[in-house]
Tab-separated table of C-alpha atoms and ligand atoms in Angstrom:
chain	number	residue	atom	x	y	z
D	844	MET	CA	16.752	22.914	27.274
D	845	ASN	CA	15.294	24.333	30.241
D	846	ARG	CA	13.227	23.161	32.639
D	847	LYS	CA	10.314	25.100	31.067
D	848	THR	CA	10.894	24.130	27.715
D	849	PHE	CA	11.256	20.551	28.894
D	850	LEU	CA	7.834	20.860	31.015
D	851	SER	CA	6.314	22.340	28.111
D	852	ARG	CA	7.371	20.031	25.013
D	853	THR	CA	6.433	17.616	26.928
D	854	ALA	CA	2.805	18.549	27.651
D	855	LEU	CA	2.605	19.357	23.841
D	856	LEU	CA	3.562	15.955	23.008
D	857	ALA	CA	0.747	14.504	25.512
D	858	ALA	CA	-1.294	16.483	23.957
D	859	GLY	CA	-0.415	15.153	20.180
D	860	LEU	CA	-0.651	11.852	21.165
D	861	ALA	CA	-4.072	12.417	23.029
D	862	GLY	CA	-4.960	14.221	20.234
D	863	LEU	CA	-3.707	10.766	18.434
D	864	ARG	CA	-5.668	8.229	20.326
D	865	GLY	CA	-8.940	10.825	19.944
D	866	LYS	CA	-8.455	10.940	15.825
D	867	ALA	CA	-6.879	7.420	14.907
D	868	GLN	CA	-9.049	4.616	15.664
D	869	ALA	CA	-8.103	1.349	15.676
D	870	THR	CA	-9.655	-0.744	13.380
D	871	HIS	CA	-8.302	-4.011	14.034
D	872	ASN	CA	-11.026	-6.693	14.942
D	873	PRO	CA	-10.179	-8.849	17.960
D	874	ASN	CA	-12.422	-11.718	17.143
D	875	SER	CA	-10.108	-12.309	13.829
D	876	LEU	CA	-8.562	-15.807	13.196
D	877	SER	CA	-4.841	-16.354	13.591
D	878	GLY	CA	-2.976	-19.126	11.242
D	879	HIS	CA	-2.276	-19.372	7.651
D	880	PRO	CA	-2.766	-19.419	4.693
D	881	ALA	CA	-3.664	-15.564	5.350
D	882	VAL	CA	-4.266	-12.425	3.261
D	883	ILE	CA	-4.828	-8.871	3.828
D	884	ALA	CA	-5.237	-6.268	1.667
D	885	THR	CA	-5.995	-2.282	2.387
D	886	TRP	CA	-9.110	-0.797	1.559
D	887	ASP	CA	-12.440	-3.372	0.209
D	888	ASN	CA	-9.705	-5.249	-2.133
D	889	ARG	CA	-11.740	-8.584	-1.307
D	890	GLY	CA	-11.657	-9.842	-4.674
D	891	ALA	CA	-8.139	-9.501	-4.597
D	892	THR	CA	-7.881	-11.241	-1.077
D	893	GLU	CA	-10.374	-14.130	-2.253
D	894	ALA	CA	-7.473	-14.465	-5.382
D	895	ALA	CA	-4.855	-14.479	-3.670
D	896	ILE	CA	-5.973	-17.310	-1.313
D	897	GLN	CA	-7.296	-19.143	-4.434
D	898	ARG	CA	-3.512	-18.835	-5.673
D	899	MET	CA	-2.382	-20.590	-2.541
D	900	LEU	CA	-4.996	-23.022	-2.384
D	901	LYS	CA	-3.928	-24.185	-5.878
D	902	GLY	CA	-0.606	-24.859	-5.302
D	903	GLY	CA	1.024	-21.130	-5.643
D	904	ASN	CA	3.165	-19.434	-2.776
D	905	ALA	CA	2.726	-16.682	-1.041
D	906	LEU	CA	4.897	-14.332	-3.869
D	907	ASP	CA	2.639	-15.795	-6.544
D	908	ALA	CA	-0.447	-14.953	-3.887
D	909	VAL	CA	0.435	-11.308	-3.988
D	910	GLU	CA	0.775	-10.867	-7.630
D	911	ALA	CA	-2.242	-12.584	-8.531
D	912	GLY	CA	-4.239	-10.590	-5.355
D	913	ALA	CA	-2.702	-7.369	-6.705
D	914	ARG	CA	-3.485	-7.988	-10.667
D	915	VAL	CA	-7.311	-7.928	-9.702
D	916	PRO	CA	-7.739	-4.141	-9.084
D	917	GLU	CA	-5.062	-3.248	-11.598
D	918	ALA	CA	-6.926	-4.375	-14.240
D	919	ASP	CA	-10.391	-3.105	-12.756
D	920	PRO	CA	-11.539	0.388	-14.756
D	921	GLU	CA	-13.949	1.371	-11.676
D	922	ASP	CA	-10.437	1.150	-9.124
D	923	GLN	CA	-9.699	4.607	-10.101
D	924	SER	CA	-6.371	4.214	-8.362
D	925	VAL	CA	-4.630	0.964	-9.650
D	926	GLY	CA	-3.478	0.203	-13.249
D	927	TYR	CA	-5.531	0.660	-15.920
D	928	GLY	CA	-8.478	3.381	-15.208
D	929	GLY	CA	-6.515	4.690	-12.586
D	930	ARG	CA	-6.980	8.777	-12.383
D	931	PRO	CA	-3.899	10.153	-14.101
D	932	ASP	CA	-1.510	12.795	-12.670
D	933	ARG	CA	-2.196	16.901	-13.533
D	934	ASP	CA	-0.828	16.158	-17.413
D	935	GLY	CA	-3.125	14.011	-17.879
D	936	LYS	CA	-0.615	11.061	-17.877
D	937	VAL	CA	-1.608	7.740	-15.942
D	938	THR	CA	1.596	7.118	-14.216
D	939	LEU	CA	1.825	3.778	-12.196
D	940	ASP	CA	4.096	2.489	-9.126
D	941	ALA	CA	4.244	-0.822	-7.816
D	942	CYS	CA	6.776	-3.291	-5.596
D	943	ILE	CA	6.692	-6.751	-4.453
D	944	MET	CA	8.855	-8.659	-2.000
D	945	ASP	CA	9.412	-12.319	-1.324
D	946	ALA	CA	9.861	-14.615	1.532
D	947	LYS	CA	13.972	-15.094	0.433
D	948	GLY	CA	14.034	-11.014	1.095
D	949	ARG	CA	13.862	-10.167	-2.986
D	950	ALA	CA	12.719	-7.249	-4.270
D	951	GLY	CA	11.478	-5.372	-7.658
D	952	ALA	CA	10.095	-2.534	-8.143
D	953	VAL	CA	8.486	-0.146	-11.190
D	954	THR	CA	7.989	3.949	-11.188
D	955	PHE	CA	6.414	6.477	-13.055
D	956	LEU	CA	5.646	3.405	-15.367
D	957	GLN	CA	3.237	4.329	-18.168
D	958	HIS	CA	1.164	2.148	-20.322
D	959	ILE	CA	1.309	-1.049	-18.934
D	960	MET	CA	-2.079	-2.898	-17.165
D	961	HIS	CA	0.089	-5.053	-14.345
D	962	PRO	CA	3.160	-2.892	-12.953
D	963	VAL	CA	3.219	-5.132	-10.501
D	964	SER	CA	4.053	-8.072	-12.927
D	965	VAL	CA	6.484	-5.536	-14.163
D	966	ALA	CA	7.484	-5.482	-10.581
D	967	ARG	CA	8.633	-9.255	-10.036
D	968	LYS	CA	10.468	-9.590	-13.232
D	969	VAL	CA	12.780	-6.929	-12.500
D	970	MET	CA	13.320	-8.950	-9.245
D	971	GLU	CA	13.562	-11.868	-11.214
D	972	GLU	CA	15.254	-11.189	-14.346
D	973	THR	CA	17.967	-8.184	-13.661
D	974	PRO	CA	20.093	-7.607	-10.515
D	975	HIS	CA	18.350	-4.353	-9.387
D	976	VAL	CA	15.603	-3.545	-7.580
D	977	THR	CA	13.831	-0.578	-9.385
D	978	LEU	CA	13.412	0.877	-12.855
D	979	SER	CA	11.973	3.617	-13.629
D	980	GLY	CA	9.933	5.538	-16.030
D	981	ALA	CA	11.256	4.744	-20.263
D	982	GLY	CA	13.758	2.436	-18.730
D	983	ALA	CA	10.808	0.318	-16.701
D	984	LEU	CA	8.463	0.696	-19.902
D	985	ARG	CA	11.265	-0.477	-22.584
D	986	PHE	CA	12.083	-3.492	-20.029
D	987	ALA	CA	8.248	-4.244	-19.878
D	988	LEU	CA	7.915	-4.531	-23.844
D	989	GLU	CA	11.102	-6.557	-23.834
D	990	GLN	CA	9.542	-9.306	-21.512
D	991	GLY	CA	6.397	-9.025	-23.070
D	992	PHE	CA	4.132	-6.708	-21.655
D	993	GLU	CA	1.410	-5.285	-24.315
D	994	LYS	CA	1.020	-1.431	-24.354
D	995	THR	CA	-2.384	-0.763	-23.688
D	996	GLU	CA	-4.157	3.164	-23.244
D	997	LEU	CA	-5.164	3.003	-19.609
D	998	LEU	CA	-6.808	6.342	-19.110
D	999	THR	CA	-10.212	5.745	-19.637
D	1000	GLY	CA	-13.474	7.989	-20.419
D	1001	LYS	CA	-14.574	8.075	-16.766
D	1002	SER	CA	-10.959	9.083	-15.564
D	1003	ARG	CA	-10.482	11.619	-18.792
D	1004	GLY	CA	-13.750	13.447	-17.828
D	1005	GLN	CA	-12.967	13.800	-14.448
D	1006	TRP	CA	-9.638	15.474	-14.982
D	1007	GLU	CA	-10.941	17.880	-17.190
D	1008	GLU	CA	-13.326	19.141	-14.639
D	1009	TRP	CA	-10.637	19.311	-12.393
D	1010	LEU	CA	-9.388	20.981	-15.289
D	1011	LYS	CA	-11.782	23.383	-15.283
D	1012	LYS	CA	-11.337	24.335	-11.615
D	1013	GLY	CA	-8.558	25.785	-12.810
D	1014	VAL	CA	-6.728	24.310	-10.021
D	1015	TYR	CA	-3.353	23.279	-11.521
D	1016	ASN	CA	-2.383	21.659	-7.912
D	1017	PRO	CA	-1.286	17.914	-6.806
D	1018	ALA	CA	-4.448	16.615	-4.764
D	1019	ILE	CA	-5.679	13.522	-2.782
D	1020	ASN	CA	-9.249	12.130	-2.883
D	1021	HIS	CA	-9.467	11.225	0.536
D	1022	ARG	CA	-12.976	9.007	-0.257
D	1023	GLN	CA	-11.598	7.385	-3.187
D	1024	HIS	CA	-8.326	6.535	-3.133
D	1025	ASP	CA	-7.807	2.549	-3.078
D	1026	THR	CA	-4.093	1.612	-3.254
D	1027	ILE	CA	-3.628	-1.727	-2.758
D	1028	GLY	CA	-0.896	-2.875	-0.300
D	1029	ILE	CA	-1.406	-6.803	0.434
D	1030	LEU	CA	0.482	-9.250	2.563
D	1031	ALA	CA	0.222	-13.021	2.141
D	1032	LEU	CA	1.456	-16.035	4.296
D	1033	ASP	CA	1.656	-19.522	2.421
D	1034	ALA	CA	0.975	-23.229	4.045
D	1035	GLN	CA	4.807	-23.538	4.919
D	1036	GLY	CA	4.589	-20.199	6.542
D	1037	HIS	CA	6.567	-17.765	4.495
D	1038	ILE	CA	5.264	-14.559	3.451
D	1039	ALA	CA	5.553	-11.620	0.948
D	1040	GLY	CA	4.158	-8.783	-0.069
D	1041	ALA	CA	3.264	-5.995	-3.060
D	1042	CYS	CA	1.654	-2.641	-3.128
D	1043	THR	CA	0.340	-1.101	-6.196
D	1044	THR	CA	-1.119	2.572	-7.505
D	1045	SER	CA	-1.391	5.090	-9.909
D	1046	GLY	CA	-0.310	7.047	-7.010
D	1047	LEU	CA	-2.207	10.433	-5.655
D	1048	SER	CA	-4.887	12.298	-8.534
D	1049	TYR	CA	-3.499	14.706	-10.205
D	1050	LYS	CA	-0.104	14.945	-9.127
D	1051	MET	CA	2.986	16.586	-10.342
D	1052	HIS	CA	4.373	14.811	-13.801
D	1053	GLY	CA	7.256	12.464	-12.406
D	1054	ARG	CA	5.882	12.267	-8.985
D	1055	VAL	CA	6.595	9.014	-7.043
D	1056	GLY	CA	5.300	8.076	-3.689
D	1057	ASP	CA	5.807	5.669	-1.439
D	1058	SER	CA	4.081	2.414	-2.631
D	1059	PRO	CA	6.965	1.532	-4.688
D	1060	VAL	CA	9.930	2.246	-2.341
D	1061	ILE	CA	10.749	-0.361	-0.263
D	1062	GLY	CA	10.578	-0.293	3.665
D	1063	ALA	CA	7.962	2.937	2.905
D	1064	GLY	CA	5.021	1.054	0.807
D	1065	MET	CA	5.635	-2.454	1.734
D	1066	TYR	CA	8.020	-4.489	3.522
D	1067	VAL	CA	8.666	-7.761	4.433
D	1068	ASP	CA	11.176	-10.047	6.320
D	1069	ASN	CA	10.395	-14.120	6.566
D	1070	GLU	CA	11.596	-13.865	10.192
D	1071	VAL	CA	9.325	-11.318	11.385
D	1072	GLY	CA	6.468	-10.628	8.814
D	1073	GLY	CA	5.148	-8.004	6.817
D	1074	ALA	CA	3.616	-4.482	6.580
D	1075	CYS	CA	2.000	-2.011	4.223
D	1076	ALA	CA	1.017	1.173	3.634
D	1077	THR	CA	-2.100	3.544	1.969
D	1078	GLY	CA	-2.330	7.439	2.048
D	1079	ILE	CA	-0.483	10.210	1.555
D	1080	GLY	CA	3.072	8.739	0.212
D	1081	GLU	CA	5.081	11.464	1.322
D	1082	LEU	CA	4.146	11.369	5.119
D	1083	VAL	CA	5.002	7.525	4.533
D	1084	LEU	CA	8.186	8.434	3.157
D	1085	LYS	CA	9.281	10.561	5.880
D	1086	THR	CA	8.778	7.917	8.229
D	1087	LEU	CA	9.652	4.355	6.435
D	1088	GLY	CA	6.519	3.076	8.141
D	1089	SER	CA	6.715	-0.409	6.838
D	1090	PHE	CA	10.309	-1.101	7.509
D	1091	LEU	CA	9.987	0.484	10.925
D	1092	ILE	CA	6.633	-2.138	11.854
D	1093	VAL	CA	8.675	-5.172	10.918
D	1094	GLU	CA	11.395	-3.967	13.276
D	1095	LEU	CA	9.109	-3.449	15.948
D	1096	MET	CA	7.332	-6.441	15.097
D	1097	ARG	CA	10.915	-8.113	15.347
D	1098	ASN	CA	11.538	-6.470	18.750
D	1099	GLY	CA	8.341	-8.012	20.453
D	1100	SER	CA	5.369	-5.702	19.544
D	1101	THR	CA	2.361	-7.486	18.095
D	1102	PRO	CA	1.127	-6.469	14.431
D	1103	GLN	CA	-1.543	-4.124	16.433
D	1104	GLU	CA	0.868	-2.429	18.407
D	1105	ALA	CA	3.586	-2.238	15.257
D	1106	CYS	CA	0.947	-0.045	13.357
D	1107	GLU	CA	-0.189	2.436	16.056
D	1108	GLU	CA	3.076	3.172	16.864
D	1109	ALA	CA	3.961	4.102	12.900
D	1110	VAL	CA	0.879	6.048	12.885
D	1111	ARG	CA	1.874	7.638	16.305
D	1112	ARG	CA	5.481	8.601	14.567
D	1113	ILE	CA	3.494	10.718	11.602
D	1114	VAL	CA	1.134	12.711	13.371
D	1115	LYS	CA	3.805	13.830	16.360
D	1116	LYS	CA	5.744	15.170	13.532
D	1117	TYR	CA	3.909	16.248	10.220
D	1118	ASP	CA	0.928	18.296	10.019
D	1119	THR	CA	-1.757	15.799	8.691
D	1120	ARG	CA	-4.522	17.589	9.101
D	1121	GLY	CA	-6.871	16.316	6.125
D	1122	GLY	CA	-4.787	13.872	5.642
D	1123	GLN	CA	-4.678	9.972	5.693
D	1124	VAL	CA	-2.313	6.986	6.118
D	1125	GLY	CA	-3.350	3.808	6.977
D	1126	TYR	CA	-0.835	0.303	7.955
D	1127	LEU	CA	-1.548	-3.150	7.363
D	1128	ALA	CA	1.003	-5.565	9.010
D	1129	LEU	CA	0.926	-9.571	9.542
D	1130	ASN	CA	2.803	-11.470	11.234
D	1131	LYS	CA	4.226	-15.237	10.797
D	1132	ASN	CA	1.805	-16.545	13.248
D	1133	GLY	CA	-1.074	-15.074	10.744
D	1134	GLU	CA	-1.838	-12.261	13.554
D	1135	HIS	CA	-2.584	-9.140	11.919
D	1136	GLY	CA	-2.607	-5.287	12.954
D	1137	ALA	CA	-4.419	-2.063	11.409
D	1138	PHE	CA	-4.216	1.337	12.428
D	1139	SER	CA	-5.015	4.613	10.744
D	1140	ILE	CA	-4.978	8.287	11.049
D	1141	ARG	CA	-7.884	9.056	10.077
D	1142	LYS	CA	-11.303	7.019	11.559
D	1143	THR	CA	-12.420	4.959	8.433
D	1144	PHE	CA	-9.753	2.583	7.508
D	1145	PRO	CA	-11.647	-0.443	5.570
D	1146	TYR	CA	-9.425	-3.776	4.920
D	1147	ALA	CA	-9.711	-7.209	3.488
D	1148	LEU	CA	-8.335	-10.267	5.325
D	1149	TYR	CA	-9.146	-13.818	4.081
D	1150	GLN	CA	-8.170	-16.606	5.711
D	1151	ALA	CA	-8.095	-20.593	5.094
D	1152	LYS	CA	-8.189	-23.489	7.079
D	1153	GLU	CA	-8.682	-27.067	6.597
D	1154	ASN	CA	-8.781	-25.770	3.043
D	1155	ARG	CA	-12.136	-24.047	3.463
D	1156	LEU	CA	-12.185	-20.026	2.686
D	1157	LEU	CA	-13.461	-18.420	6.133
D	1158	LYS	CA	-13.732	-14.494	5.583
D	1159	ALA	CA	-12.740	-13.262	8.834
D	1160	GLY	CA	-13.383	-9.562	8.681
D	1161	HIS	CA	-13.780	-6.639	6.577
D	1162	LEU	CA	-13.834	-3.657	8.389
X	1807	SD4	C1	0.840	7.467	-3.078
X	1807	SD4	N1	0.772	5.927	-1.148
X	1807	SD4	O1	1.649	7.227	-4.034
X	1807	SD4	C2	-0.010	6.360	-2.550
X	1807	SD4	C3	-1.257	6.653	-2.966
X	1807	SD4	C4	-2.642	6.302	-2.122
X	1807	SD4	O2	-4.833	5.301	-1.558
X	1807	SD4	O3	-2.213	5.612	-1.076
X	1807	SD4	N2	-3.780	6.253	-2.267
X	1807	SD4	O4	1.037	8.242	-2.484
């Protein structure tokens, strides 16, 4: 590379980072508490964080907590980005992705799963009952039914109606709805100081049939390491998959970054390399001290944080 090319590339990079600072804004709450038990979840998933922390106050560990939390939006027909009531793919099928990981480093996931309301619980069964990490599609469904999960129609009248309207527009393309996507990534730190995480989604609305996003991919949609902490993602899965943001954030924290700095760097890696116009990716991180970070490409990135001290519930921030 000659000096001129080097200088122009450096200028472009600097401009890109300045642009990032302008475009992506920190949603970190500097007044938040630290400590544990603690739960943090993407979007306005307050019900999920409450369920998770209640599970821990009743003796559950971090793994029980993230499963209990993730099951809340999975069962909610009004949440059209997760589980029951999720928006279908462009063929009208609701296909779900989920993963879970615990403090021992065990992991389980399901991808492209249909007809099961609680993919996060199937992912936990994959982790606990099989030698594998991921089961997919028909195999994941067969396993779920063998494990006693019930077959359910996940497409609600509301989601079907919206899909039919979308079909009338004649645009048979995958799309993401920025205002209404609520994939839940959830991280919990229990009273023993152990961390676990989960992620569950119906994926991008009207995606191609068979498409799998970042949410069930360990290290992309979610990652925890009990020596360090954890991270999870929401947004356009393709951008997260190409940069393995959750694994990156945990590794940055291992090397001394705060959760906030690590989330910002993971977003920066995406913005530097890819065209993110109109796109969203948001990361959350929680370290072993219960300190958290949050950052996203777009200005608005709500998340729910819930911490308990001396057996009292303290709502630390919903931004
Ligand atoms: C996906 N990351 O399937 C998910 C979508 C998402 O909030 O996060 N929606 O790409």
